[in-house]
Short mmCIF file of N, CA and C in Angstrom, two decimals:
data_model
loop_
_atom_site.label_atom_id
_atom_site.label_comp_id
_atom_site.label_asym_id
_atom_site.label_seq_id
_atom_site.Cartn_x
_atom_site.Cartn_y
_atom_site.Cartn_z
N MET A 1 95.59 196.58 56.50
CA MET A 1 95.03 197.00 57.75
C MET A 1 95.65 198.18 58.41
N LYS A 2 95.17 199.26 58.21
CA LYS A 2 95.91 200.24 58.76
C LYS A 2 96.01 200.68 60.34
N THR A 3 94.74 200.25 60.93
CA THR A 3 94.57 200.39 62.39
C THR A 3 93.85 199.30 62.66
N LEU A 4 94.37 198.83 63.97
CA LEU A 4 93.39 197.67 64.82
C LEU A 4 92.49 198.30 65.71
N ARG A 5 91.33 197.74 65.71
CA ARG A 5 90.52 197.76 66.72
C ARG A 5 90.95 197.19 68.11
N PHE A 6 90.83 197.96 69.10
CA PHE A 6 91.04 197.46 70.31
C PHE A 6 89.96 196.81 70.85
N LEU A 7 90.13 195.77 71.93
CA LEU A 7 89.01 195.10 72.36
C LEU A 7 87.89 196.05 73.05
N PRO A 8 86.71 195.76 72.48
CA PRO A 8 85.49 197.04 72.97
C PRO A 8 85.09 196.79 74.38
N PHE A 9 85.63 195.91 75.22
CA PHE A 9 85.38 196.08 76.61
C PHE A 9 86.28 195.47 77.49
N LEU A 10 86.37 195.87 78.87
CA LEU A 10 87.37 195.62 79.68
C LEU A 10 87.52 193.81 79.80
N ALA A 11 86.63 193.27 79.76
CA ALA A 11 86.55 191.83 80.43
C ALA A 11 87.32 191.15 79.11
N LEU A 12 86.92 191.49 78.12
CA LEU A 12 87.82 190.58 76.95
C LEU A 12 89.38 191.26 77.05
N ALA A 13 89.54 192.51 77.13
CA ALA A 13 90.90 192.99 77.33
C ALA A 13 91.80 192.15 78.44
N ALA A 14 91.04 191.85 79.74
CA ALA A 14 91.75 191.09 80.60
C ALA A 14 92.06 189.94 80.10
N ALA A 15 91.30 189.38 79.38
CA ALA A 15 91.39 187.85 78.79
C ALA A 15 92.39 187.97 77.58
N ALA A 16 92.74 188.96 77.10
CA ALA A 16 93.67 188.93 75.72
C ALA A 16 94.94 188.60 76.01
N PRO A 17 95.81 188.64 77.16
CA PRO A 17 96.92 188.03 77.35
C PRO A 17 96.74 186.51 77.28
N ALA A 18 95.75 186.03 77.29
CA ALA A 18 95.65 184.60 77.31
C ALA A 18 95.72 184.17 75.80
N ALA A 19 95.50 184.96 74.99
CA ALA A 19 95.50 184.83 73.62
C ALA A 19 96.82 184.63 73.09
N ALA A 20 97.89 184.88 73.90
CA ALA A 20 99.31 184.68 73.24
C ALA A 20 99.73 183.42 73.27
N GLN A 21 99.02 182.75 72.48
CA GLN A 21 99.54 181.29 72.31
C GLN A 21 100.84 181.24 71.76
N ASP A 22 101.52 180.01 71.70
CA ASP A 22 102.75 179.69 71.18
C ASP A 22 103.00 179.90 69.70
N LYS A 23 101.86 179.77 68.96
CA LYS A 23 101.74 180.16 67.33
C LYS A 23 100.60 180.47 67.00
N PRO A 24 100.37 181.06 65.71
CA PRO A 24 99.16 181.27 65.11
C PRO A 24 98.45 179.94 64.89
N ALA A 25 96.87 180.32 65.10
CA ALA A 25 96.16 178.99 64.80
C ALA A 25 95.84 178.85 63.32
N THR A 26 95.96 177.47 62.67
CA THR A 26 95.61 177.48 61.44
C THR A 26 94.22 177.45 61.10
N ALA A 27 93.81 177.56 59.82
CA ALA A 27 92.27 177.86 59.58
C ALA A 27 91.49 176.83 60.18
N PHE A 28 92.13 175.33 60.01
CA PHE A 28 91.24 174.15 60.55
C PHE A 28 91.22 174.34 62.00
N GLN A 29 92.19 174.78 62.84
CA GLN A 29 92.00 175.01 64.32
C GLN A 29 90.89 175.91 64.73
N ILE A 30 90.93 176.98 63.90
CA ILE A 30 89.99 178.24 64.00
C ILE A 30 88.63 177.37 63.76
N VAL A 31 88.39 176.86 62.80
CA VAL A 31 87.11 176.21 62.43
C VAL A 31 86.51 175.33 63.49
N ASP A 32 87.49 174.65 63.91
CA ASP A 32 87.30 173.52 65.12
C ASP A 32 86.83 174.50 66.26
N ALA A 33 87.39 175.54 66.56
CA ALA A 33 86.53 176.44 67.57
C ALA A 33 85.49 177.04 67.22
N ILE A 34 85.28 177.39 66.22
CA ILE A 34 84.03 178.04 65.36
C ILE A 34 82.95 176.80 65.77
N GLU A 35 83.27 175.70 65.34
CA GLU A 35 82.00 174.51 65.26
C GLU A 35 81.88 174.46 66.84
N ALA A 36 82.78 174.48 67.69
CA ALA A 36 82.59 174.12 69.12
C ALA A 36 81.52 175.36 69.67
N CYS A 37 81.75 176.65 69.36
CA CYS A 37 80.69 177.72 69.54
C CYS A 37 79.44 177.36 68.97
N LYS A 38 79.57 176.89 67.62
CA LYS A 38 78.39 176.76 66.97
C LYS A 38 77.33 175.73 68.03
N GLN A 39 78.12 174.69 68.41
CA GLN A 39 77.23 173.77 69.17
C GLN A 39 76.74 174.25 70.59
N ILE A 40 77.47 175.11 71.17
CA ILE A 40 76.89 175.70 72.72
C ILE A 40 76.01 176.96 72.47
N THR A 41 75.92 177.50 71.11
CA THR A 41 75.22 179.04 71.28
C THR A 41 73.86 178.83 70.83
N THR A 42 72.90 179.47 71.54
CA THR A 42 71.52 179.47 71.23
C THR A 42 71.11 181.28 71.07
N PRO A 43 70.04 181.37 70.67
CA PRO A 43 69.55 182.82 70.83
C PRO A 43 69.31 183.16 72.29
N THR A 44 69.47 182.32 73.36
CA THR A 44 68.96 182.46 74.58
C THR A 44 69.97 182.02 75.68
N TRP A 45 70.95 181.23 75.02
CA TRP A 45 71.77 180.60 76.13
C TRP A 45 73.16 180.39 75.53
N LEU A 46 74.45 180.26 76.37
CA LEU A 46 75.62 179.73 75.94
C LEU A 46 75.84 178.60 77.01
N ASP A 47 75.84 177.19 76.55
CA ASP A 47 75.83 176.24 77.15
C ASP A 47 77.63 175.98 77.44
N LEU A 48 78.16 176.64 78.48
CA LEU A 48 79.49 176.33 78.86
C LEU A 48 79.82 175.11 79.26
N ASP A 49 78.89 174.11 79.78
CA ASP A 49 79.11 172.95 80.18
C ASP A 49 79.54 172.04 79.10
N SER A 50 78.83 172.36 78.14
CA SER A 50 79.14 171.52 76.71
C SER A 50 80.42 171.57 76.23
N LEU A 51 81.02 172.76 76.46
CA LEU A 51 82.50 172.99 75.73
C LEU A 51 83.50 171.62 76.10
N SER A 52 83.25 171.22 77.23
CA SER A 52 84.09 169.95 77.52
C SER A 52 83.81 168.82 76.60
N ASP A 53 82.58 168.74 76.31
CA ASP A 53 82.07 167.62 75.36
C ASP A 53 82.95 167.81 74.10
N HIS A 54 83.27 169.04 73.72
CA HIS A 54 84.10 169.08 72.44
C HIS A 54 85.48 169.40 72.61
N GLY A 55 86.00 168.79 73.78
CA GLY A 55 87.57 168.75 73.96
C GLY A 55 88.01 170.17 74.50
N TRP A 56 87.01 170.98 74.83
CA TRP A 56 87.54 172.41 75.41
C TRP A 56 87.28 172.51 76.97
N ARG A 57 88.65 173.13 77.59
CA ARG A 57 88.72 172.90 78.91
C ARG A 57 89.22 174.44 79.40
N PRO A 58 88.92 174.77 80.45
CA PRO A 58 89.40 176.24 81.30
C PRO A 58 91.08 176.51 80.55
N TYR A 59 91.32 177.80 80.13
CA TYR A 59 92.74 177.61 79.87
C TYR A 59 93.44 178.16 81.11
N ARG A 60 94.59 177.51 81.23
CA ARG A 60 95.51 177.80 82.37
C ARG A 60 96.81 178.38 81.67
N LYS A 61 97.06 179.42 82.28
CA LYS A 61 98.17 180.38 81.94
C LYS A 61 99.39 180.10 83.14
N ALA A 62 100.48 179.90 82.49
CA ALA A 62 101.57 179.75 83.33
C ALA A 62 101.77 181.09 84.32
N ALA A 63 101.99 180.63 85.67
CA ALA A 63 102.13 181.94 86.34
C ALA A 63 103.12 181.20 87.61
N GLY A 64 104.50 181.53 86.96
CA GLY A 64 105.73 180.88 87.92
C GLY A 64 105.65 179.46 87.68
N ARG A 65 105.58 178.64 88.75
CA ARG A 65 105.80 177.31 88.60
C ARG A 65 104.36 176.56 88.89
N ARG A 66 103.32 177.59 88.88
CA ARG A 66 102.04 176.96 88.81
C ARG A 66 101.22 177.35 87.44
N ALA A 67 99.95 176.99 87.41
CA ALA A 67 99.17 177.39 86.38
C ALA A 67 98.08 177.80 86.82
N GLN A 68 97.80 179.05 86.36
CA GLN A 68 96.48 179.57 86.96
C GLN A 68 95.46 179.86 85.91
N VAL A 69 94.12 179.38 86.07
CA VAL A 69 93.01 179.36 85.24
C VAL A 69 92.59 180.66 84.90
N VAL A 70 92.54 181.05 83.77
CA VAL A 70 92.24 182.25 83.02
C VAL A 70 90.66 182.27 83.10
N ARG A 71 89.73 182.93 83.64
CA ARG A 71 88.26 183.03 83.79
C ARG A 71 87.76 183.33 82.38
N GLY A 72 86.81 182.47 81.74
CA GLY A 72 86.27 183.05 80.61
C GLY A 72 87.15 182.68 79.41
N ALA A 73 88.30 182.03 79.51
CA ALA A 73 88.95 181.66 78.25
C ALA A 73 89.08 180.03 78.39
N TYR A 74 89.15 179.48 77.31
CA TYR A 74 88.81 178.15 76.96
C TYR A 74 89.84 177.59 75.96
N GLU A 75 90.65 176.51 76.40
CA GLU A 75 91.63 175.91 75.06
C GLU A 75 91.53 174.55 74.74
N LYS A 76 92.13 173.82 73.94
CA LYS A 76 91.84 172.80 73.34
C LYS A 76 93.42 171.95 73.15
N VAL A 77 93.51 170.93 73.73
CA VAL A 77 95.01 170.44 73.37
C VAL A 77 94.99 170.30 71.83
N GLY A 78 96.11 170.85 71.35
CA GLY A 78 96.45 170.59 69.86
C GLY A 78 95.74 171.92 69.17
N ASN A 79 95.15 172.73 69.78
CA ASN A 79 94.48 173.88 68.93
C ASN A 79 95.27 175.45 69.72
N GLU A 80 95.61 176.02 68.71
CA GLU A 80 96.19 177.28 69.07
C GLU A 80 95.18 178.32 69.26
N ALA A 81 94.05 178.08 68.63
CA ALA A 81 92.55 179.09 69.05
C ALA A 81 92.36 179.19 70.81
N LEU A 82 91.96 180.06 70.82
CA LEU A 82 91.09 180.22 72.32
C LEU A 82 89.75 180.46 72.02
N ILE A 83 89.01 180.07 73.08
CA ILE A 83 87.45 180.50 72.94
C ILE A 83 87.42 181.30 74.19
N ILE A 84 86.91 182.60 74.05
CA ILE A 84 86.70 183.60 75.13
C ILE A 84 85.20 183.86 75.33
N ILE A 85 84.69 183.62 76.61
CA ILE A 85 83.39 183.97 76.62
C ILE A 85 83.43 184.70 78.09
N SER A 86 83.39 185.94 78.08
CA SER A 86 83.40 186.88 79.41
C SER A 86 81.89 187.09 79.73
N LYS A 87 81.73 187.98 80.76
CA LYS A 87 80.33 188.42 81.15
C LYS A 87 79.43 188.94 80.18
N GLU A 88 80.46 189.93 79.23
CA GLU A 88 79.63 190.52 78.06
C GLU A 88 79.23 189.62 77.25
N GLU A 89 79.92 188.55 76.77
CA GLU A 89 79.31 187.50 75.90
C GLU A 89 78.35 186.77 76.39
N LEU A 90 78.38 186.45 77.79
CA LEU A 90 77.16 185.82 78.16
C LEU A 90 75.82 186.70 78.10
N LYS A 91 76.09 188.17 78.35
CA LYS A 91 75.01 189.10 78.30
C LYS A 91 74.51 189.16 76.68
N THR A 92 75.60 189.00 75.74
CA THR A 92 74.82 189.26 74.32
C THR A 92 74.80 187.85 73.57
N LYS A 93 74.97 186.75 74.45
CA LYS A 93 75.01 185.50 73.77
C LYS A 93 75.92 184.97 72.64
N ALA A 94 77.08 185.53 72.80
CA ALA A 94 78.07 185.47 71.63
C ALA A 94 79.14 184.63 72.03
N CYS A 95 79.70 183.81 71.32
CA CYS A 95 81.05 182.95 71.74
C CYS A 95 81.91 183.51 70.73
N VAL A 96 83.28 183.91 71.43
CA VAL A 96 84.09 184.35 70.49
C VAL A 96 85.44 183.57 70.46
N VAL A 97 86.07 183.45 69.12
CA VAL A 97 87.35 182.61 69.10
C VAL A 97 88.37 183.56 68.72
N PHE A 98 89.48 183.53 69.59
CA PHE A 98 90.54 184.40 69.41
C PHE A 98 91.88 183.52 68.83
N ALA A 99 92.02 183.96 67.52
CA ALA A 99 93.17 183.54 66.80
C ALA A 99 94.34 184.57 66.75
N LYS A 100 95.63 184.08 67.48
CA LYS A 100 96.79 184.99 67.42
C LYS A 100 97.13 184.80 65.89
N LEU A 101 97.82 186.08 65.57
CA LEU A 101 98.43 186.39 64.30
C LEU A 101 99.86 186.72 64.47
N ASP A 102 100.66 186.47 63.50
CA ASP A 102 102.32 186.67 63.61
C ASP A 102 102.27 188.17 63.51
N ASN A 103 101.66 188.74 62.39
CA ASN A 103 101.62 190.57 62.30
C ASN A 103 100.30 190.66 61.61
N THR A 104 100.16 191.95 61.78
CA THR A 104 98.80 192.43 61.26
C THR A 104 98.23 192.01 59.81
N SER A 105 99.30 191.91 59.19
CA SER A 105 99.17 191.46 57.45
C SER A 105 98.76 190.15 57.46
N ASP A 106 98.64 189.28 58.56
CA ASP A 106 98.15 188.25 58.30
C ASP A 106 96.58 187.85 58.44
N TYR A 107 96.09 188.89 58.96
CA TYR A 107 94.53 189.10 59.31
C TYR A 107 93.64 188.64 57.83
N GLY A 108 93.95 189.10 56.79
CA GLY A 108 93.26 188.89 55.56
C GLY A 108 93.57 187.46 55.01
N PRO A 109 94.47 186.90 55.04
CA PRO A 109 94.84 185.53 54.86
C PRO A 109 94.25 184.71 55.71
N THR A 110 94.17 185.00 57.08
CA THR A 110 93.49 184.05 57.88
C THR A 110 92.23 184.02 57.70
N ALA A 111 91.25 185.23 57.38
CA ALA A 111 90.13 185.29 56.95
C ALA A 111 89.82 184.24 55.75
N GLN A 112 90.52 184.55 54.90
CA GLN A 112 90.56 183.75 53.53
C GLN A 112 90.50 182.25 54.03
N GLY A 113 91.53 181.83 54.61
CA GLY A 113 91.70 180.63 55.09
C GLY A 113 90.34 180.08 55.68
N VAL A 114 89.81 180.56 56.88
CA VAL A 114 88.39 180.22 57.14
C VAL A 114 87.42 179.94 56.19
N SER A 115 87.37 181.04 55.25
CA SER A 115 86.33 180.93 54.11
C SER A 115 86.26 180.18 53.25
N GLN A 116 87.71 179.56 53.07
CA GLN A 116 87.67 178.38 52.15
C GLN A 116 87.11 177.22 52.81
N ILE A 117 86.87 177.13 54.10
CA ILE A 117 86.41 176.00 54.86
C ILE A 117 84.78 176.40 55.07
N VAL A 118 84.50 177.31 55.61
CA VAL A 118 83.19 177.62 56.05
C VAL A 118 82.27 178.42 54.80
N GLY A 119 82.83 178.95 53.84
CA GLY A 119 82.30 179.51 52.85
C GLY A 119 82.41 180.99 52.84
N MET A 120 82.32 181.60 51.55
CA MET A 120 82.51 183.26 51.42
C MET A 120 81.65 183.84 52.43
N PRO A 121 82.24 184.99 53.13
CA PRO A 121 81.45 186.10 53.60
C PRO A 121 80.22 186.56 52.90
N THR A 122 79.26 186.66 53.77
CA THR A 122 77.75 187.38 52.99
C THR A 122 78.13 188.93 52.79
N ARG A 123 78.80 189.40 53.63
CA ARG A 123 79.20 190.97 53.29
C ARG A 123 80.39 191.52 54.13
N ALA A 124 80.91 192.47 53.79
CA ALA A 124 82.02 193.12 54.57
C ALA A 124 81.88 194.66 54.91
N GLU A 125 82.31 195.14 55.85
CA GLU A 125 82.46 196.49 56.46
C GLU A 125 83.85 196.85 56.74
N GLY A 126 84.33 197.50 55.83
CA GLY A 126 85.92 197.76 56.18
C GLY A 126 86.63 196.31 56.23
N PRO A 127 87.30 196.57 57.48
CA PRO A 127 87.98 195.04 57.79
C PRO A 127 87.15 193.98 58.28
N THR A 128 85.86 194.08 58.36
CA THR A 128 85.04 193.35 59.34
C THR A 128 84.39 192.46 58.23
N TYR A 129 84.20 191.28 58.20
CA TYR A 129 83.72 190.13 57.53
C TYR A 129 82.26 189.53 58.05
N PHE A 130 81.44 189.51 57.26
CA PHE A 130 80.21 188.66 58.08
C PHE A 130 79.63 187.52 57.32
N TRP A 131 79.46 186.25 58.10
CA TRP A 131 79.15 185.06 57.16
C TRP A 131 77.65 184.70 58.07
N SER A 132 76.84 184.08 57.43
CA SER A 132 75.65 183.37 57.78
C SER A 132 76.14 181.95 57.52
N LEU A 133 76.14 181.17 58.77
CA LEU A 133 76.52 179.89 58.89
C LEU A 133 75.64 178.78 58.63
N GLY A 134 74.26 179.08 58.41
CA GLY A 134 73.12 178.19 58.18
C GLY A 134 72.76 178.04 59.68
N ASP A 135 71.37 177.48 59.76
CA ASP A 135 70.79 177.11 60.81
C ASP A 135 70.63 178.12 62.09
N GLY A 136 70.69 179.42 61.38
CA GLY A 136 70.22 180.63 62.11
C GLY A 136 71.68 181.10 62.86
N MET A 137 72.82 180.37 62.60
CA MET A 137 74.23 180.76 63.01
C MET A 137 74.90 181.74 62.16
N ASN A 138 75.29 183.01 62.80
CA ASN A 138 75.93 184.23 62.01
C ASN A 138 77.36 184.27 62.77
N MET A 139 78.22 184.75 62.06
CA MET A 139 79.54 185.02 62.43
C MET A 139 80.20 186.25 61.82
N ARG A 140 81.07 186.92 62.55
CA ARG A 140 81.74 188.03 62.07
C ARG A 140 83.02 187.86 62.72
N VAL A 141 83.86 188.46 61.85
CA VAL A 141 85.61 188.64 62.27
C VAL A 141 85.75 190.05 62.28
N ASP A 142 86.97 190.54 63.21
CA ASP A 142 87.28 191.69 63.23
C ASP A 142 88.82 191.67 63.90
N PRO A 143 89.73 192.55 63.22
CA PRO A 143 90.93 192.69 63.85
C PRO A 143 91.09 192.96 65.38
N ALA A 144 91.62 192.39 66.12
CA ALA A 144 92.04 192.89 67.56
C ALA A 144 93.45 192.91 68.21
N GLY A 145 93.39 193.40 69.33
CA GLY A 145 94.72 193.25 69.66
C GLY A 145 95.13 194.69 69.45
N ASP A 146 96.75 194.37 69.14
CA ASP A 146 97.47 195.67 68.82
C ASP A 146 98.53 195.21 67.86
N ARG A 147 99.34 196.23 67.58
CA ARG A 147 100.18 195.87 66.32
C ARG A 147 101.31 194.78 66.82
N ASP A 148 101.65 194.72 68.42
CA ASP A 148 102.52 193.76 68.99
C ASP A 148 101.96 192.48 69.19
N LYS A 149 100.79 192.45 69.28
CA LYS A 149 99.97 191.08 69.64
C LYS A 149 98.61 191.09 68.57
N PRO A 150 98.83 190.97 67.44
CA PRO A 150 97.40 190.98 66.85
C PRO A 150 96.49 189.77 66.72
N ILE A 151 95.39 189.94 66.93
CA ILE A 151 94.37 188.72 66.95
C ILE A 151 93.24 189.03 65.96
N ALA A 152 92.77 187.89 65.13
CA ALA A 152 91.53 187.72 64.58
C ALA A 152 90.65 187.29 65.56
N ARG A 153 89.52 188.20 65.72
CA ARG A 153 88.44 188.11 66.59
C ARG A 153 87.09 187.43 65.97
N PHE A 154 87.05 186.07 66.03
CA PHE A 154 85.72 185.72 65.34
C PHE A 154 84.45 185.36 66.39
N GLU A 155 83.32 186.03 66.17
CA GLU A 155 82.29 186.23 67.04
C GLU A 155 81.03 185.16 66.57
N ILE A 156 80.55 184.28 67.20
CA ILE A 156 79.46 183.60 66.58
C ILE A 156 78.29 183.91 67.45
N THR A 157 77.17 184.12 66.69
CA THR A 157 75.94 184.35 67.44
C THR A 157 74.80 183.33 66.75
N ALA A 158 73.92 183.28 67.45
CA ALA A 158 72.51 182.67 66.95
C ALA A 158 71.35 183.38 66.93
N THR A 159 70.39 183.17 65.96
CA THR A 159 69.37 184.23 65.86
C THR A 159 68.49 183.40 65.99
N ALA A 160 67.14 184.02 66.51
CA ALA A 160 65.91 183.03 66.71
C ALA A 160 65.11 182.80 65.38
N GLU A 161 64.74 181.55 65.09
CA GLU A 161 64.23 181.02 64.03
C GLU A 161 62.90 181.44 63.96
N GLU A 162 62.26 181.97 62.74
CA GLU A 162 61.04 182.48 62.74
C GLU A 162 60.16 181.34 62.40
N THR A 163 58.78 181.03 62.97
CA THR A 163 58.11 180.09 62.85
C THR A 163 57.00 180.34 61.91
N ALA A 164 56.42 179.56 61.02
CA ALA A 164 55.47 179.85 59.96
C ALA A 164 53.88 179.36 60.98
N GLU A 165 53.19 180.44 60.74
CA GLU A 165 51.93 180.10 61.53
C GLU A 165 50.92 179.93 60.77
#
C-alpha cells in the first residue's frame, strides 16, 4: 500500500481521533461491528437507536478528568473497532466501521482476516475490496487515516431489493 487515502469528508475526519483505540481490532471484533451495522442499515434508514440492542453505545473519549462523548462514534466494551455514523453516512445510508492498524502493512492481512469470516470479496479496485454480504447488503473496505495512524475503513450499505411483478 503505497499511499493512504485521507478521509473523504470533514465529519469523519473530526471523528478520526476517536479511532485511536488502545490496540488494533481483531477480525472477529471487526465482524461483530459489521454485523451490528447490517442490523441497523436499510436502503432508506440507519436505525441508530438499535445500536444499543447490539451492545454499542456512544463513544466516550478521555478529556482530562472527564469523558467527552464523540458525536457519531460508537463503541462496545471488549471491542477495539468503532462504528462511525456522521451526517454524511446518515445522508448516504452507510454504516462505517473503523479498525485501527498498527501500521499500513496490516491493511491486507486485516482484510484477509475479515474475508475468512464473511467470505471472499467479489471484486477489488486497487486497495479497495468489495463484498456482497447477502440480503441486499454490500461492504467495501478502504485504507484510511495516515501513516502514523492507519485505519481500515469498512462501509456497509443496503440496496433496495427488486420485487417480481
